[in-house]
C-alpha positions as semicolon CSV with decimal commas, in nm:
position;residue;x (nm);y (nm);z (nm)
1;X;-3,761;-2,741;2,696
2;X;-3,885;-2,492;2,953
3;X;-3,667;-2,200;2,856
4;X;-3,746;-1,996;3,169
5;X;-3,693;-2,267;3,468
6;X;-3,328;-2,373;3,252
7;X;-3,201;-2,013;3,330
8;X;-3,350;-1,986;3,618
9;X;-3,088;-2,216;3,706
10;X;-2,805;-2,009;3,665
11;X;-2,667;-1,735;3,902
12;X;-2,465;-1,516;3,602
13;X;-2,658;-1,334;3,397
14;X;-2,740;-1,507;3,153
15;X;-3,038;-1,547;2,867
16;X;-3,175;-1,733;2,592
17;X;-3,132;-1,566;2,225
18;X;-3,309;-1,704;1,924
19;X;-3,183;-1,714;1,515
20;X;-3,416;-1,673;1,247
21;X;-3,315;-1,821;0,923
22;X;-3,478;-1,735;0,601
23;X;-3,531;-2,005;0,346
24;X;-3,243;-1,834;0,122
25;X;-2,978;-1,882;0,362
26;X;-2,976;-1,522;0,534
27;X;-3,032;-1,458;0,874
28;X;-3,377;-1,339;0,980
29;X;-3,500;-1,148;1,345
30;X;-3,220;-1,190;1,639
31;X;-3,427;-1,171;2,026
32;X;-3,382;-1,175;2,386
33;X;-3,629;-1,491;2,439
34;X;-3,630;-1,507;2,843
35;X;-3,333;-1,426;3,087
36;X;-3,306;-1,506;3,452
37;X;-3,342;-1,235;3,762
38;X;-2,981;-1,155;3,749
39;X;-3,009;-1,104;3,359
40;X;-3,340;-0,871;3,350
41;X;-3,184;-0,684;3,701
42;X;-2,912;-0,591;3,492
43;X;-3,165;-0,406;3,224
44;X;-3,442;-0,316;3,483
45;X;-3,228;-0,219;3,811
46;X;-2,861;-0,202;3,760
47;X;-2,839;0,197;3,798
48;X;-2,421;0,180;3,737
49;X;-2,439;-0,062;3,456
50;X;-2,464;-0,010;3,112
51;X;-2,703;0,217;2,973
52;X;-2,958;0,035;2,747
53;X;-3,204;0,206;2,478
54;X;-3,475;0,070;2,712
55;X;-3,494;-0,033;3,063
56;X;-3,801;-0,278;3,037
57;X;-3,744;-0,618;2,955
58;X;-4,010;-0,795;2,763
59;X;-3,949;-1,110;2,672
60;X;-3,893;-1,179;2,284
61;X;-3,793;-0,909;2,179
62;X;-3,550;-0,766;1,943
63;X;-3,199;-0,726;2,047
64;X;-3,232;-0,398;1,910
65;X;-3,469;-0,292;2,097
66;X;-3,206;-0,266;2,364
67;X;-2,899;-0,157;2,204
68;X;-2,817;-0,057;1,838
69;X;-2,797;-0,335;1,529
70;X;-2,410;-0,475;1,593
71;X;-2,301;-0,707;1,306
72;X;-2,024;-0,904;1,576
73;X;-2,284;-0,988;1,828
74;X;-2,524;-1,118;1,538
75;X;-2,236;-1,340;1,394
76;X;-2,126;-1,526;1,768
77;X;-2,490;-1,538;1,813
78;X;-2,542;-1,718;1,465
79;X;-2,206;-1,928;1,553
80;X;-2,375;-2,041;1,865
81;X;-2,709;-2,116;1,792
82;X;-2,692;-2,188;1,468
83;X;-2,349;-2,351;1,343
84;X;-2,367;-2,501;1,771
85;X;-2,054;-2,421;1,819
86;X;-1,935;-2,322;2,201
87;X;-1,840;-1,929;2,185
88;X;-1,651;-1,767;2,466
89;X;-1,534;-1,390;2,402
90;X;-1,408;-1,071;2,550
91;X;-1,509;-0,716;2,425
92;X;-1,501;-0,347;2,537
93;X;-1,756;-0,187;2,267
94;X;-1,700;0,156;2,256
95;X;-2,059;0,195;2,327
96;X;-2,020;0,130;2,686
97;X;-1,770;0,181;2,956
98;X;-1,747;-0,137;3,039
99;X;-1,614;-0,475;2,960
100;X;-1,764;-0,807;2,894
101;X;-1,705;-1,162;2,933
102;X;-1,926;-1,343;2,707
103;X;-1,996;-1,708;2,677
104;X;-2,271;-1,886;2,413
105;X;-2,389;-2,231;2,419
106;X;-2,560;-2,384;2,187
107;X;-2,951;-2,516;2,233
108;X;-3,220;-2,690;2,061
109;X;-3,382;-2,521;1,728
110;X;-3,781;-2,528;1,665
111;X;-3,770;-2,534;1,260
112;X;-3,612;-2,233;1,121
113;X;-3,560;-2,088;1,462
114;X;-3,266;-2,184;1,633
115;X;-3,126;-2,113;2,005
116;X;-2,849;-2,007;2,240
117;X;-2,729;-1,904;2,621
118;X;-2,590;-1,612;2,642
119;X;-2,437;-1,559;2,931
120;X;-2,199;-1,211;3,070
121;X;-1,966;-1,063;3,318
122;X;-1,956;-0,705;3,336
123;X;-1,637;-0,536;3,470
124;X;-1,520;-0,173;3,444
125;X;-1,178;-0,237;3,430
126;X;-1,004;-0,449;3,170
127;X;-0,905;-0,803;3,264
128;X;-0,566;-0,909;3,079
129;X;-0,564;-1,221;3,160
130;X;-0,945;-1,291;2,966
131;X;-0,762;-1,060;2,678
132;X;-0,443;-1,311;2,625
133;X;-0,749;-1,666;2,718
134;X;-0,957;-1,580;2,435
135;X;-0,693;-1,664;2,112
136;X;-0,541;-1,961;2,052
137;X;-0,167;-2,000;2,080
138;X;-0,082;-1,963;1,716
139;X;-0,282;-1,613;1,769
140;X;-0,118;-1,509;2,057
141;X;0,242;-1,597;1,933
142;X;0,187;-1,355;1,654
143;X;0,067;-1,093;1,875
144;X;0,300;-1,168;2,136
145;X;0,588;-1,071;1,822
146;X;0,409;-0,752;1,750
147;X;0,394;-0,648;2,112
148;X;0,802;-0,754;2,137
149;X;0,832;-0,516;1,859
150;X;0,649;-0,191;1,910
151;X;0,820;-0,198;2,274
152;X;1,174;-0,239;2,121
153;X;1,139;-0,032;1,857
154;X;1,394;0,306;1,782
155;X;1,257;0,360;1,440
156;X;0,872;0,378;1,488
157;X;0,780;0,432;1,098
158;X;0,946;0,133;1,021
159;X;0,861;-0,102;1,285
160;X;0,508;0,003;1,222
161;X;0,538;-0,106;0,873
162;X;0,663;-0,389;0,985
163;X;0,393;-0,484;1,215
164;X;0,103;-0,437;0,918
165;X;0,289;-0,700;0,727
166;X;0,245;-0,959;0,998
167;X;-0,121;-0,842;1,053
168;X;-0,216;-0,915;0,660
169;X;0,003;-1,201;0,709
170;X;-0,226;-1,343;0,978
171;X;-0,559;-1,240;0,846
172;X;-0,420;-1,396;0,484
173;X;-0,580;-1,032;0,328
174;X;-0,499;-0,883;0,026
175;X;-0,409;-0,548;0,219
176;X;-0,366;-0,379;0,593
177;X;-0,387;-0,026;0,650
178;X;-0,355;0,197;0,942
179;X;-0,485;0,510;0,852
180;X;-0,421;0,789;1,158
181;X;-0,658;1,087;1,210
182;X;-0,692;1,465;1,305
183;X;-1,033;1,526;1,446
184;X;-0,996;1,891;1,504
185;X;-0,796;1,970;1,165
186;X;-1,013;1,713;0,974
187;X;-0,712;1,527;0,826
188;X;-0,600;1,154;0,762
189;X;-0,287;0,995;0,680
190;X;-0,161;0,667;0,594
191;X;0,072;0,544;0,925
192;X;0,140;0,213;0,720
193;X;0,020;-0,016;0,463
194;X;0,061;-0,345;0,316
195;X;-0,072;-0,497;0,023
196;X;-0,012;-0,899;-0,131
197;X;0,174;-0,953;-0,444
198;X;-0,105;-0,887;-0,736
199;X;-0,386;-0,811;-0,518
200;X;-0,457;-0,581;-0,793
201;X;-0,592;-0,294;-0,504
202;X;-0,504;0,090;-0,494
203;X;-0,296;0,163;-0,211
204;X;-0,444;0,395;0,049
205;X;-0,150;0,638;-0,039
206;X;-0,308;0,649;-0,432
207;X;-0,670;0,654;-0,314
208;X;-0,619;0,945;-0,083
209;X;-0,448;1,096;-0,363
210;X;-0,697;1,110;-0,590
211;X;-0,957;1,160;-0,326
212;X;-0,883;1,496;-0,155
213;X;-1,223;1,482;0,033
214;X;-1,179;1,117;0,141
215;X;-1,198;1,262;0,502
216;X;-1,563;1,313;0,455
217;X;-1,595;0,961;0,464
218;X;-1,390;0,874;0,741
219;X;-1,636;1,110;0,949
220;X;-1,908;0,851;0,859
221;X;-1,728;0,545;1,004
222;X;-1,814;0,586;1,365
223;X;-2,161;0,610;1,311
224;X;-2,140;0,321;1,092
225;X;-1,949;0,123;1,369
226;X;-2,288;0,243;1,614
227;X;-2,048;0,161;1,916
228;X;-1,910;-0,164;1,838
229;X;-1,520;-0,189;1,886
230;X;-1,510;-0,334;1,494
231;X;-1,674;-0,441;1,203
232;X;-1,626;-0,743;1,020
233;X;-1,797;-0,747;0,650
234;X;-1,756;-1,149;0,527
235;X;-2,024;-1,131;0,284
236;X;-2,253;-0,991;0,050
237;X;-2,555;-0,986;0,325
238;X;-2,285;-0,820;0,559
239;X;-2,225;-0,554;0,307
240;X;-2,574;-0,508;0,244
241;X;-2,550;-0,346;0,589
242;X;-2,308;-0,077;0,448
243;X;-2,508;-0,042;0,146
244;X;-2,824;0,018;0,392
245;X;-2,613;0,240;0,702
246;X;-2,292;0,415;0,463
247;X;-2,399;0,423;0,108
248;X;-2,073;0,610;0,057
249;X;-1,836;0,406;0,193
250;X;-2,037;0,116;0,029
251;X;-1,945;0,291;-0,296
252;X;-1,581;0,366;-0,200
253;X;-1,536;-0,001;-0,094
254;X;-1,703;-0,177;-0,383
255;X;-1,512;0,070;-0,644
256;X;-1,198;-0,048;-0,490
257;X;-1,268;-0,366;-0,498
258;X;-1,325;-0,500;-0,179
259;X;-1,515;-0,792;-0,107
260;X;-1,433;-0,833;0,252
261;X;-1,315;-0,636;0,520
262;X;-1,209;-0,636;0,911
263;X;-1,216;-0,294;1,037
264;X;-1,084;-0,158;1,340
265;X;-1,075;0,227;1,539
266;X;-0,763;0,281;1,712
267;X;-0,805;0,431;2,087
268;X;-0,646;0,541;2,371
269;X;-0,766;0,686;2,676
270;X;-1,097;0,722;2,477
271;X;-0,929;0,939;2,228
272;X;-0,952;0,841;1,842
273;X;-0,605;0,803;1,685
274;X;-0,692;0,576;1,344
275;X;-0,797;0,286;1,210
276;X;-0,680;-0,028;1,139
277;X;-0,879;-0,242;0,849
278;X;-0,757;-0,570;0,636
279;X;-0,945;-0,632;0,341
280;X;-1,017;-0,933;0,114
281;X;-0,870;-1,161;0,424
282;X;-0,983;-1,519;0,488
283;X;-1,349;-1,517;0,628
284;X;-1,333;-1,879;0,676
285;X;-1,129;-1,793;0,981
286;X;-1,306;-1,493;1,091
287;X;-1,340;-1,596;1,454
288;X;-0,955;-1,637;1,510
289;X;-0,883;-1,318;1,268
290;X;-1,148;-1,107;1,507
291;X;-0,959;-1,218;1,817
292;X;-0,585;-1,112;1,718
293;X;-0,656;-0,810;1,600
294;X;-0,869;-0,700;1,886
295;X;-0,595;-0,783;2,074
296;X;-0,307;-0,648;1,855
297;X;-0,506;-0,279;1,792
298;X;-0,488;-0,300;2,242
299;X;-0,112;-0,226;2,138
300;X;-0,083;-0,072;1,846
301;X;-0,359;0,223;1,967
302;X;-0,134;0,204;2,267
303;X;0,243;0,299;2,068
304;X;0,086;0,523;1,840
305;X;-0,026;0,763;2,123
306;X;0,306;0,743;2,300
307;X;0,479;0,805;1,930
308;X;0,244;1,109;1,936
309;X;0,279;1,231;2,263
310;X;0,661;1,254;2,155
311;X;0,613;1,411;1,888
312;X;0,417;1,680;2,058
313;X;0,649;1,700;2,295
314;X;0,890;1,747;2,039
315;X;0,689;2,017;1,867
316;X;0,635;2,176;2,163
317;X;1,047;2,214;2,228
318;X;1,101;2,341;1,891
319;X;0,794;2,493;1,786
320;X;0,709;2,881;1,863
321;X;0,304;2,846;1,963
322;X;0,227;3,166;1,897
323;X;0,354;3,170;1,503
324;X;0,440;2,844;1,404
325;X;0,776;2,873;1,266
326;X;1,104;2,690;1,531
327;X;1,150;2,897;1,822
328;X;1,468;3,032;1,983
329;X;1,586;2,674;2,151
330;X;1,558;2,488;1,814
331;X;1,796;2,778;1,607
332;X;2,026;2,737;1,877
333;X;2,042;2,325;1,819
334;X;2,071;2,409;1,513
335;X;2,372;2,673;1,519
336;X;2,527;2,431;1,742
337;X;2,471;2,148;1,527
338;X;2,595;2,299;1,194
339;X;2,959;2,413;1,425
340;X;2,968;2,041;1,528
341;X;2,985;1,917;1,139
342;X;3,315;1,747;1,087
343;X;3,243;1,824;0,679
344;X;3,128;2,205;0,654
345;X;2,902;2,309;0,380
346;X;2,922;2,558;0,146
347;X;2,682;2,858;0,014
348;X;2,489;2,965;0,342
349;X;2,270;3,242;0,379
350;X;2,182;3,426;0,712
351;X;1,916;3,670;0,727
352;X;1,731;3,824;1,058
353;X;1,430;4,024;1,025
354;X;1,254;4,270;1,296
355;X;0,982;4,447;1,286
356;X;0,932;4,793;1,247
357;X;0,620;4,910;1,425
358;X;0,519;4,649;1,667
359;X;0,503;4,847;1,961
360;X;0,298;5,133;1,802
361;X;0,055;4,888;1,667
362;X;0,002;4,709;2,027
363;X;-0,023;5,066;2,198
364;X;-0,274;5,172;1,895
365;X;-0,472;4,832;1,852
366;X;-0,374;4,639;2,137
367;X;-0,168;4,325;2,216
368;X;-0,423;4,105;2,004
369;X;-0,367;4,300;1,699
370;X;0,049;4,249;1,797
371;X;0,024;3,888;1,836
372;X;-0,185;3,857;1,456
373;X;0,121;4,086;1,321
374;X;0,374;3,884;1,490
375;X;0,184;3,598;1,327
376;X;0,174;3,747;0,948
377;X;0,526;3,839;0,994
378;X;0,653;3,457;1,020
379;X;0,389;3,352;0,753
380;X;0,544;3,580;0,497
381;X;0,885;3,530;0,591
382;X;0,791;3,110;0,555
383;X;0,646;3,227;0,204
384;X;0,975;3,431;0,088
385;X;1,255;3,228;0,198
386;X;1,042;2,861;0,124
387;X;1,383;2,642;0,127
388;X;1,481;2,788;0,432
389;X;1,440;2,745;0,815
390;X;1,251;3,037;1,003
391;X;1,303;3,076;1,316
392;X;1,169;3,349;1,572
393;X;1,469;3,442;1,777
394;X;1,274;3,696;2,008
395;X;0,986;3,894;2,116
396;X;0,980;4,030;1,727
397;X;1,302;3,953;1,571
398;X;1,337;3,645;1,308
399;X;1,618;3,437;1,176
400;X;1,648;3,292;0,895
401;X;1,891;3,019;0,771
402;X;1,931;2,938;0,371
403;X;2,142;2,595;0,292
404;X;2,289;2,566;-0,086
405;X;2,153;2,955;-0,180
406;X;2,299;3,227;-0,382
407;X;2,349;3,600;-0,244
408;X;2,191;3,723;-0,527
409;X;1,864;3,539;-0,407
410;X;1,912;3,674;-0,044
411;X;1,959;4,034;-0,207
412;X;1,616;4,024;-0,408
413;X;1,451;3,797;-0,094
414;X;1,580;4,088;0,164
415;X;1,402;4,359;-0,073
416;X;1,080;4,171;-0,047
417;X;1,064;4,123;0,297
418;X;1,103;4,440;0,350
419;X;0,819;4,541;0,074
420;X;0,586;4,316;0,252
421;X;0,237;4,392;0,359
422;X;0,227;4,274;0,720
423;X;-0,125;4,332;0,777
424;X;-0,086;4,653;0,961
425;X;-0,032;5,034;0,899
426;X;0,300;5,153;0,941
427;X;0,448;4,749;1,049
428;X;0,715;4,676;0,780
429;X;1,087;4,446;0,840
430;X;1,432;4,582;0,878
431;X;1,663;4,284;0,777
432;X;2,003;4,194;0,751
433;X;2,168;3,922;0,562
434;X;2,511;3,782;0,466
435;X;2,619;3,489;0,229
436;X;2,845;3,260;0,367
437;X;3,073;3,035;0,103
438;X;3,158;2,766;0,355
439;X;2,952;2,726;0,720
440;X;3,263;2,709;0,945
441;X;3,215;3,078;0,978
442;X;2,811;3,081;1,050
443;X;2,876;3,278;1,402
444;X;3,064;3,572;1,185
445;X;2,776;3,544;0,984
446;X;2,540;3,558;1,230
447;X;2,687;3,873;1,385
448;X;2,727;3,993;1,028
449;X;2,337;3,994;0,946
450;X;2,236;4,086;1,312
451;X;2,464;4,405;1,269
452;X;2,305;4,501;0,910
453;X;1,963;4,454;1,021
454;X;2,016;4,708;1,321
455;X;2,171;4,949;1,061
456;X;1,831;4,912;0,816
457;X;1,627;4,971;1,150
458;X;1,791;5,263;1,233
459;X;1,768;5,384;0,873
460;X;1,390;5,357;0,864
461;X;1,334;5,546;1,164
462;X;1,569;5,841;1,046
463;X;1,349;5,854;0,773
464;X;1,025;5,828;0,967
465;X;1,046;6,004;1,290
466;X;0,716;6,022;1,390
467;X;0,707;5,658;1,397
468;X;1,038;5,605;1,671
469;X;0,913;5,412;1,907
């Protein structure tokens, strides 16, 4: 078969990939054989397109020549050519920003070499219509219940939960985790996770437990991913690819384990939220498995950054920027809150705190050196009264509430608040408290410790003159 005049044929892009395979089974050299005008225009010419390692086609060459070694495009590549069997797929690798429509057909093979079309679309904008074509209806049913219930959900937590149990359900796997990460603090957390009855694997929870520096290795994945929007390890010739690119992970994996894994980052908007993985799932349906969960992480990535904007939103409403402890909005939700409580409680304790000194250390220092003692102030008050809720009520004034305490604590927790170290010469806390046996009388409480602290203020600054600000 000419090779060159069969493409030539065809409009779309579209060229003719080859399969090596070795006499032991594993797959040998994948290459761009020949591609039509509209094909080698889209390496050579197409200035908007996707950016390519190299912009000169030469026919036979290496796929990798052109873009990095990507374990997904090997395996529909093998499942065309090779296993001739039709493949027709949708993919955004995060690689490129753009999306592709991707069809294989299966050819002739010359001996061990064995050959496919390859044919793509290339759209910057995401088609949903090609997202929903490309799994079958059993797929799509499933993903079509986890859509249903991230949008109806009013307890997030659990209805995440709930979706990983579907999501090992469908990929039959031994366990499904979605692990969410904090680029800038360099933290990870388990969002959710599943595992089978006696799969006999840690959970995530345990093996970030023992594994305080497990971070380190999720730093390694995207690297490891090269720009591919997953990774899908079937076998051991797959996971000799770990072993070769993440000899850590490799480790991690194989000491847990795991035999077999589908592995998915969570995005949104191009920012990195997680990752979703299944492990020890059936690789006899790969194909099917790869297309739900590419669709299903479209929505989850999508739920988990509105669950986060909330939550910073939240944080943002209750949260004081500058020192970290609630600010004045939150203590008065929370005033109002405990007065609304049909059933009061008993054994409250009220305490403000103000600084002495702020002003003389801004005038002295400047407001920088203010805003760090502002900032010690509400870390050591955090540190004293641990079981409590800080809150900064105002410019330098704190408040304090104690549930279920003792006013022999507040005594000896007042005295070391005001023997703190703040940091700064002369900076020290006036404070206040009072104990309260039952909360129905928090705002005679409240005026109770405001009025004590203003008496200890007044105190120190009898006693220190030079320091009246």
């Amino acid at each position: 078969m000419d090779l060159q005049k069969f493409v030539d044929c065809l409009d779309t892009m579209t060229c003719v990939m080859s399969v090596e395979m070795k006499e032991d089974g594993k797959r040998g050299d994948i290459r761009i054989v020949t591609g039509n005008k509209a094909y080698i225009d889209s390496i050579e010419s197409a200035w908007d397109g996707p950016q390519l390692m190299m912009n000169k086609f030469i026919p036979n060459s290496l796929y990798q020549n052109y873009f990095p070694k990507d374990l997904n495009f090997e395996e529909i590549c093998y499942r065309a050519a090779v296993l001739k069997k039709p493949v027709h797929t949708y993919v955004h690798p995060d690689r490129f920003d753009f999306w592709f429509n991707l069809f294989l057909l299966p050819l002739h093979n010359e001996g061990n070499i064995y050959y496919c079309t390859y044919t793509q679309e290339v759209t910057q904008q995401a088609d949903t219509e090609q997202m929903a074509k490309k799994v079958n209806h059993e797929v799509t049913d499933a993903v079509l219940n986890t859509c249903i219930k991230l949008h109806g959900s009013t307890d997030f937590k659990q209805t995440i939960n709930d979706v990983i149990v579907e999501i090992r359900k469908i990929c039959n796997a031994s366990s499904c985790t979605i692990l969410t990460v904090d680029q800038k603090e360099k933290t990870c957390e388990v969002l959710a996770d599943d595992r089978a009855e006696n799969s006999g694997l840690e959970s995530m929870a345990n093996i970030l437990n023992m594994d305080r520096d497990f971070y380190s290795i999720v730093e390694t994945w995207p690297d490891t991913l090269s720009g591919s929007n997953c990774l899908i390890i079937k076998d051991e010739n797959d996971m000799d690819y770990i072993k070769e690119k993440n000899p850590v992970w490799y480790n991690s994996l194989t000491g847990a384990d795991v035999t077999s894994i589908v592995f998915f980052p969570l995005k949104n908007s191009g920012k990195l939220l997680g990752y979703m993985w299944a492990t020890n799932f059936e690789i006899s349906n790969a194909a099917n498995i790869k297309e739900a969960l590419e669709l299903t992480t479209y929505f989850v990535a999508s739920s988990l950054a509105t669950h986060q904007l909330l939550k910073d939103m939240k944080t943002l409403s209750s949260v004081d920027m500058l020192t970290g402890v609630l600010n004045r909005n939150e203590m008065n939700n929370r005033i109002d809150s405990i007065l609304r409580y049909e059933d009061p409680f008993e054994n409250l304790g009220i305490v403000f705190a103000d600084i002495n000194g702020l002003k003389r250390t801004n005038d002295e220092n400047g407001h920088g050196a203010g805003d760090q003692l502002l900032k010690n102030a509400a870390h050591v008050l955090a540190d004293i009264f641990q079981d409590g809720e800080v809150f900064r009520a105002g410019g330098d004034e704190y408040m304090i509430l104690m549930p279920n305490t003792t006013e022999s604590f507040l005594a000896d927790a007042v005295e070391r608040a005001r023997a703190a170290d703040l940091g700064f010469k002369n900076a020290c806390f006036a404070a206040g408290y009072s104990f309260l046996p039952n909360s129905k009388d928090i705002l005679k409480g409240l005026h109770e410790a405001d009025e004590r602290m203003y008496v200890d203020k007044e105190a120190f600054y009898e006693a220190h003159p030079d320091l009246v600000r």
